[in-house]
Amino acid sequence: MRELVEQLASSHSLDATSLGTLIDACATDPSVLQHLRDNAVRTARQQFGLGIYIRGLIELSSYCRADCLYCGLRRSNRTAERYRLTKEEVMECCKEGYALGFRTFVLQGGEDGTHSDEWLTELLSHIRSLYPDVAITLSLGERSEESYIRLRRAGANRYLLRHEAANEALYDSLHPSGRGIKHRLACVEALQRADYQVGMGMMIGVKGQTTQHLVEDLKLIERYRPQMVGIGPFLPHHATPLGNEPKGDLALTLAAVAITRLMLPKALIPSTTALATLSPTGRLEGILSGANVVMPNLSPSDVRAKYAIYENKASWGREAAEGLNALESELSTIGYHIDYSRGDYNNQND
């Protein structure tokens, strides 16, 4: 198995069969997983040094028109606490975040139909006018190509749109109200045409997922070569059809992060909040698997618990924007530090 890791590290690619073999080995042999992670960390340090970029997460709305089986925000969840931030509340989050040192804001929300292009472009223009040096990332789901272009012109730089499952049957089983993986990928391609830095990604361990599905996910990421890749474990929410399913596996999630780092050495890969929720050391484990981004929560304190994609979400202490000192201290235990720069993707030599 070490030969497969070395091949991946040197050529940044493996054929599908070898990739499946490596994934299965990581799930059963800790020494193979550790060798993979060591190579991923070496690659990440060559690209980024010991700095970890921070993004300030602002959760705009917990309303969502989609009905994804795994998500606590799904429209069929009648027990969900719904909210929408006003423009004034968002601007207050940006003011606080900028003072704390954040130079990237991530505006995330459910697919809320009230977030019209007009509302969003006005908000983006206001943020851009007050904070011209920040990067603005959006994570607002599937929209029209025209919408993506308008938001880009208003000041957005990046867009996160996880593909969730490359396998068509698995995707459809998880997204009964969705328009399918082909439409999802058409949105990704529209974002690329609109000159965003684009993020893709998937969950690890969701019901029905197999090693072959993960291979399809990773090969899709390799083909699209997004600038950002978000990978986290599946975490259940009791008020969803998958509420009684087991959590995603930590080792398998770390393996997927490490493989992605070796496939895309320059990608911006977060050590996700889901990892930090799954395990007390999850965020550090993600960084020690090649991740180089963390996303502390900048949302108003009274709404953080309401943005419940899964339960017991880590959004306080080291996961909160106001906890940067604790985050810095935690990172220092493994030899890293916060990098307060925007952390744009380096497209030289692409």
XYZ file of C-alpha atoms in Angstrom:
350
model
C 0.000 0.000 0.000
C 2.885 2.371 0.626
C 3.658 2.221 -3.087
C 0.182 3.511 -3.906
C 0.647 6.397 -1.497
C 4.012 7.241 -3.045
C 2.518 7.071 -6.531
C -0.320 9.388 -5.546
C 2.087 11.828 -3.894
C 4.339 11.999 -6.950
C 1.834 11.878 -9.814
C -1.205 13.377 -8.028
C -3.421 10.663 -9.475
C -4.384 7.011 -9.153
C -6.596 4.904 -11.366
C -10.001 4.041 -9.926
C -9.073 0.489 -8.927
C -5.945 1.572 -7.056
C -7.837 4.393 -5.388
C -10.456 1.958 -4.091
C -7.748 -0.372 -2.837
C -6.088 2.496 -0.965
C -9.351 3.666 0.608
C -10.161 0.159 1.844
C -6.645 -0.237 3.233
C -6.932 3.041 5.154
C -10.151 1.802 6.733
C -8.508 -1.357 8.076
C -4.792 -0.611 8.520
C -3.841 2.414 10.652
C -0.262 2.312 9.362
C -1.415 2.854 5.774
C -3.643 5.742 6.840
C -0.794 7.332 8.800
C 1.587 7.050 5.856
C -1.014 8.686 3.630
C -1.601 11.490 6.126
C 2.127 12.093 6.593
C 2.536 12.560 2.851
C -0.482 14.874 2.721
C 0.872 17.027 5.543
C 4.256 17.224 3.839
C 2.573 18.402 0.654
C 0.414 20.964 2.468
C 3.422 22.382 4.297
C 5.336 22.715 1.035
C 2.463 24.765 -0.360
C 1.321 26.778 2.659
C 3.911 26.521 5.408
C 2.544 26.300 8.938
C -0.176 28.927 8.571
C -3.864 27.977 8.708
C -6.247 30.353 6.945
C -9.375 31.449 8.815
C -12.775 32.233 7.281
C -15.534 33.991 9.185
C -18.764 32.012 8.759
C -22.011 34.002 8.681
C -25.119 31.813 8.459
C -27.707 33.964 6.685
C -30.826 31.839 6.965
C -32.097 28.478 8.177
C -34.966 28.442 5.674
C -34.494 25.992 2.809
C -36.687 24.911 -0.092
C -34.725 21.663 -0.525
C -35.659 18.438 1.258
C -32.341 16.581 1.484
C -32.687 13.468 3.632
C -29.650 14.174 5.833
C -30.122 17.859 6.619
C -31.859 19.333 9.647
C -32.763 22.433 7.618
C -34.835 20.374 5.134
C -38.188 21.937 4.410
C -40.107 18.932 5.820
C -38.578 19.413 9.283
C -41.437 21.184 11.030
C -39.527 21.327 14.322
C -36.640 23.384 12.932
C -36.214 26.881 14.345
C -36.164 29.209 11.361
C -34.567 32.633 11.123
C -33.259 35.115 8.578
C -30.549 37.655 9.287
C -31.248 41.207 8.229
C -28.710 43.124 6.166
C -27.941 45.151 9.259
C -27.192 42.003 11.259
C -24.919 40.693 8.517
C -23.046 43.980 8.385
C -22.601 43.890 12.170
C -21.080 40.398 11.820
C -18.696 41.734 9.174
C -17.753 44.677 11.365
C -16.957 42.384 14.278
C -15.121 39.910 12.058
C -12.988 42.535 10.378
C -11.969 43.959 13.753
C -10.967 40.452 14.867
C -8.729 40.088 11.806
C -10.853 38.077 9.381
C -10.211 38.857 5.735
C -12.646 36.308 4.311
C -16.360 36.222 5.046
C -18.393 33.141 4.128
C -22.099 33.880 3.646
C -23.862 30.540 3.954
C -27.513 29.620 4.071
C -30.247 27.273 3.050
C -31.769 27.703 -0.387
C -33.995 30.518 0.853
C -36.259 31.877 -1.871
C -36.367 35.315 -0.248
C -32.659 35.798 -0.990
C -33.263 37.404 -4.365
C -30.465 38.627 -6.581
C -31.479 42.180 -5.687
C -31.249 41.552 -1.942
C -27.916 39.764 -2.242
C -26.294 42.197 -4.677
C -27.170 45.103 -2.415
C -25.665 43.281 0.547
C -22.536 42.285 -1.378
C -22.030 45.802 -2.702
C -22.273 47.190 0.819
C -19.740 44.704 2.184
C -17.418 45.345 -0.747
C -17.608 49.133 -0.331
C -16.762 49.021 3.389
C -14.212 46.200 3.235
C -12.572 46.322 -0.212
C -9.683 44.090 0.864
C -11.730 41.071 1.978
C -12.680 37.960 0.042
C -16.404 37.141 0.017
C -17.423 33.514 -0.291
C -21.014 32.454 -0.946
C -22.590 29.098 -0.131
C -26.219 29.494 -1.146
C -26.922 26.425 -3.242
C -28.184 26.065 -6.769
C -29.010 29.281 -8.618
C -29.189 30.323 -12.256
C -26.071 31.169 -14.226
C -27.350 34.728 -14.543
C -27.624 34.920 -10.767
C -24.085 33.666 -10.283
C -22.807 36.298 -12.723
C -24.701 39.104 -10.974
C -23.395 38.084 -7.551
C -19.865 37.850 -8.909
C -20.093 41.364 -10.345
C -21.472 42.654 -7.039
C -18.340 41.550 -5.217
C -18.392 37.822 -4.462
C -15.093 36.031 -5.099
C -15.726 32.398 -4.189
C -18.630 29.980 -4.177
C -18.969 26.712 -2.260
C -21.287 24.157 -3.871
C -20.538 20.667 -2.631
C -21.486 18.064 -5.209
C -22.422 15.725 -2.290
C -22.442 12.483 -4.329
C -21.010 11.885 -7.788
C -22.975 8.661 -8.202
C -26.327 9.488 -9.771
C -28.352 6.854 -7.912
C -26.861 7.784 -4.535
C -27.369 11.489 -5.213
C -31.022 10.951 -6.112
C -31.616 8.804 -3.020
C -30.360 11.634 -0.780
C -31.955 14.560 -2.640
C -35.572 13.629 -3.470
C -36.494 17.226 -4.275
C -33.313 17.964 -6.191
C -32.753 18.217 -9.920
C -30.033 15.590 -9.993
C -26.263 15.478 -10.062
C -26.128 16.601 -13.699
C -27.841 19.860 -12.815
C -25.611 20.234 -9.785
C -22.516 19.892 -11.934
C -23.986 22.282 -14.491
C -24.116 24.834 -11.654
C -20.465 24.116 -10.836
C -19.551 24.694 -14.470
C -21.545 27.935 -14.529
C -19.604 29.116 -11.486
C -16.332 28.286 -13.194
C -17.386 30.258 -16.280
C -18.264 33.199 -14.036
C -14.679 33.193 -12.736
C -15.343 32.222 -9.142
C -12.909 30.282 -7.022
C -15.132 27.209 -6.749
C -15.557 24.700 -3.949
C -16.862 21.139 -4.234
C -16.971 18.242 -1.765
C -18.954 15.486 -0.119
C -19.915 13.752 3.117
C -18.246 10.564 4.273
C -20.333 7.723 5.663
C -23.834 8.687 4.570
C -26.322 5.822 4.168
C -25.784 3.818 1.005
C -22.283 5.105 0.319
C -19.680 2.524 -0.716
C -15.974 2.606 -1.462
C -16.820 2.767 -5.148
C -18.963 5.830 -4.529
C -16.029 7.532 -2.777
C -13.806 6.664 -5.726
C -16.337 8.319 -8.035
C -16.373 11.410 -5.785
C -12.613 11.717 -5.729
C -12.229 11.152 -9.457
C -14.884 13.802 -10.080
C -12.959 16.253 -7.906
C -9.786 15.353 -9.753
C -11.501 16.031 -13.074
C -13.059 19.377 -12.104
C -10.019 20.559 -10.134
C -11.888 22.993 -7.863
C -9.945 25.556 -5.881
C -11.658 24.480 -2.638
C -12.757 21.048 -1.414
C -14.928 20.525 1.668
C -15.020 16.994 3.093
C -16.656 16.079 6.372
C -18.270 13.098 8.091
C -21.997 12.468 7.927
C -23.616 13.488 11.212
C -27.279 12.609 11.853
C -30.106 14.936 12.839
C -32.960 13.269 14.693
C -35.673 15.084 12.726
C -34.590 13.681 9.355
C -35.138 10.298 7.653
C -31.482 9.471 8.383
C -31.682 10.480 12.032
C -30.965 6.987 13.348
C -28.071 6.223 11.019
C -24.514 5.927 12.412
C -22.065 8.803 12.176
C -19.437 8.875 9.470
C -16.086 7.280 10.244
C -13.244 9.553 11.360
C -10.467 7.488 9.761
C -12.235 7.315 6.410
C -12.880 11.062 6.460
C -9.222 11.781 7.187
C -8.213 9.442 4.375
C -10.437 11.331 1.924
C -8.957 14.662 3.046
C -5.410 13.347 2.646
C -6.092 11.830 -0.776
C -7.599 15.112 -1.943
C -4.535 17.016 -0.732
C -2.243 14.745 -2.742
C -4.480 14.983 -5.817
C -4.764 18.782 -5.606
C -1.693 20.077 -3.758
C -2.734 23.739 -3.941
C -6.410 23.306 -3.029
C -7.888 25.144 -0.066
C -9.216 22.357 2.152
C -11.020 23.126 5.420
C -10.802 21.059 8.537
C -14.556 21.168 8.854
C -16.851 21.975 11.748
C -18.321 18.503 11.251
C -14.908 16.985 11.986
C -14.644 19.101 15.133
C -18.140 17.959 16.123
C -17.383 14.292 15.495
C -14.245 14.273 17.648
C -12.726 16.663 20.231
C -9.473 16.475 18.268
C -11.161 16.334 14.875
C -10.046 19.731 13.674
C -6.397 19.054 14.507
C -6.647 15.612 12.932
C -7.935 17.263 9.762
C -4.978 19.634 9.662
C -2.672 16.678 10.260
C -4.252 15.100 7.181
C -3.492 18.030 4.874
C -6.265 20.555 5.570
C -5.222 24.211 5.707
C -8.397 26.196 6.459
C -10.739 26.566 9.445
C -14.035 28.452 9.515
C -14.884 29.939 12.918
C -18.498 30.999 13.401
C -19.261 34.731 13.120
C -23.050 34.376 13.212
C -24.969 36.157 15.983
C -24.851 34.017 19.105
C -28.635 33.715 19.341
C -28.974 31.965 15.964
C -26.005 29.596 15.909
C -27.911 26.696 17.425
C -30.772 27.247 14.953
C -28.548 26.586 11.944
C -28.694 22.879 12.686
C -27.753 20.855 9.618
C -26.824 18.170 12.144
C -27.054 18.058 15.921
C -24.587 19.305 18.538
C -22.749 21.454 16.005
C -19.508 22.894 17.349
C -19.945 26.669 17.137
C -18.527 27.965 20.430
C -15.094 28.264 22.000
C -12.411 27.387 19.484
C -15.094 27.075 16.786
C -16.287 30.653 17.335
C -14.920 33.870 15.899
C -14.546 35.286 19.402
C -12.405 32.283 20.326
C -9.404 33.058 18.123
C -7.003 33.082 21.054
C -8.137 29.582 21.983
C -7.799 28.535 18.344
C -4.279 29.935 18.161
C -3.362 28.064 21.318
C -4.834 24.828 19.981
C -2.993 25.143 16.662
C 0.272 25.797 18.473
C 0.086 22.359 20.093
C 0.795 20.829 16.665
C 3.184 23.536 15.488
C 0.761 25.644 13.431
C -0.548 29.208 13.685
C -3.361 31.357 12.284
C -2.664 33.022 8.947
C -4.816 36.175 8.846
C -4.374 36.828 5.124
C -7.192 36.303 2.593
C -5.723 32.982 1.544
C -6.607 33.109 -2.131
C -5.971 30.145 -4.380
C -2.585 30.385 -6.070
C -3.247 29.718 -9.748
C 0.342 30.064 -10.891
C 1.501 27.101 -12.962
C -2.048 25.718 -13.230
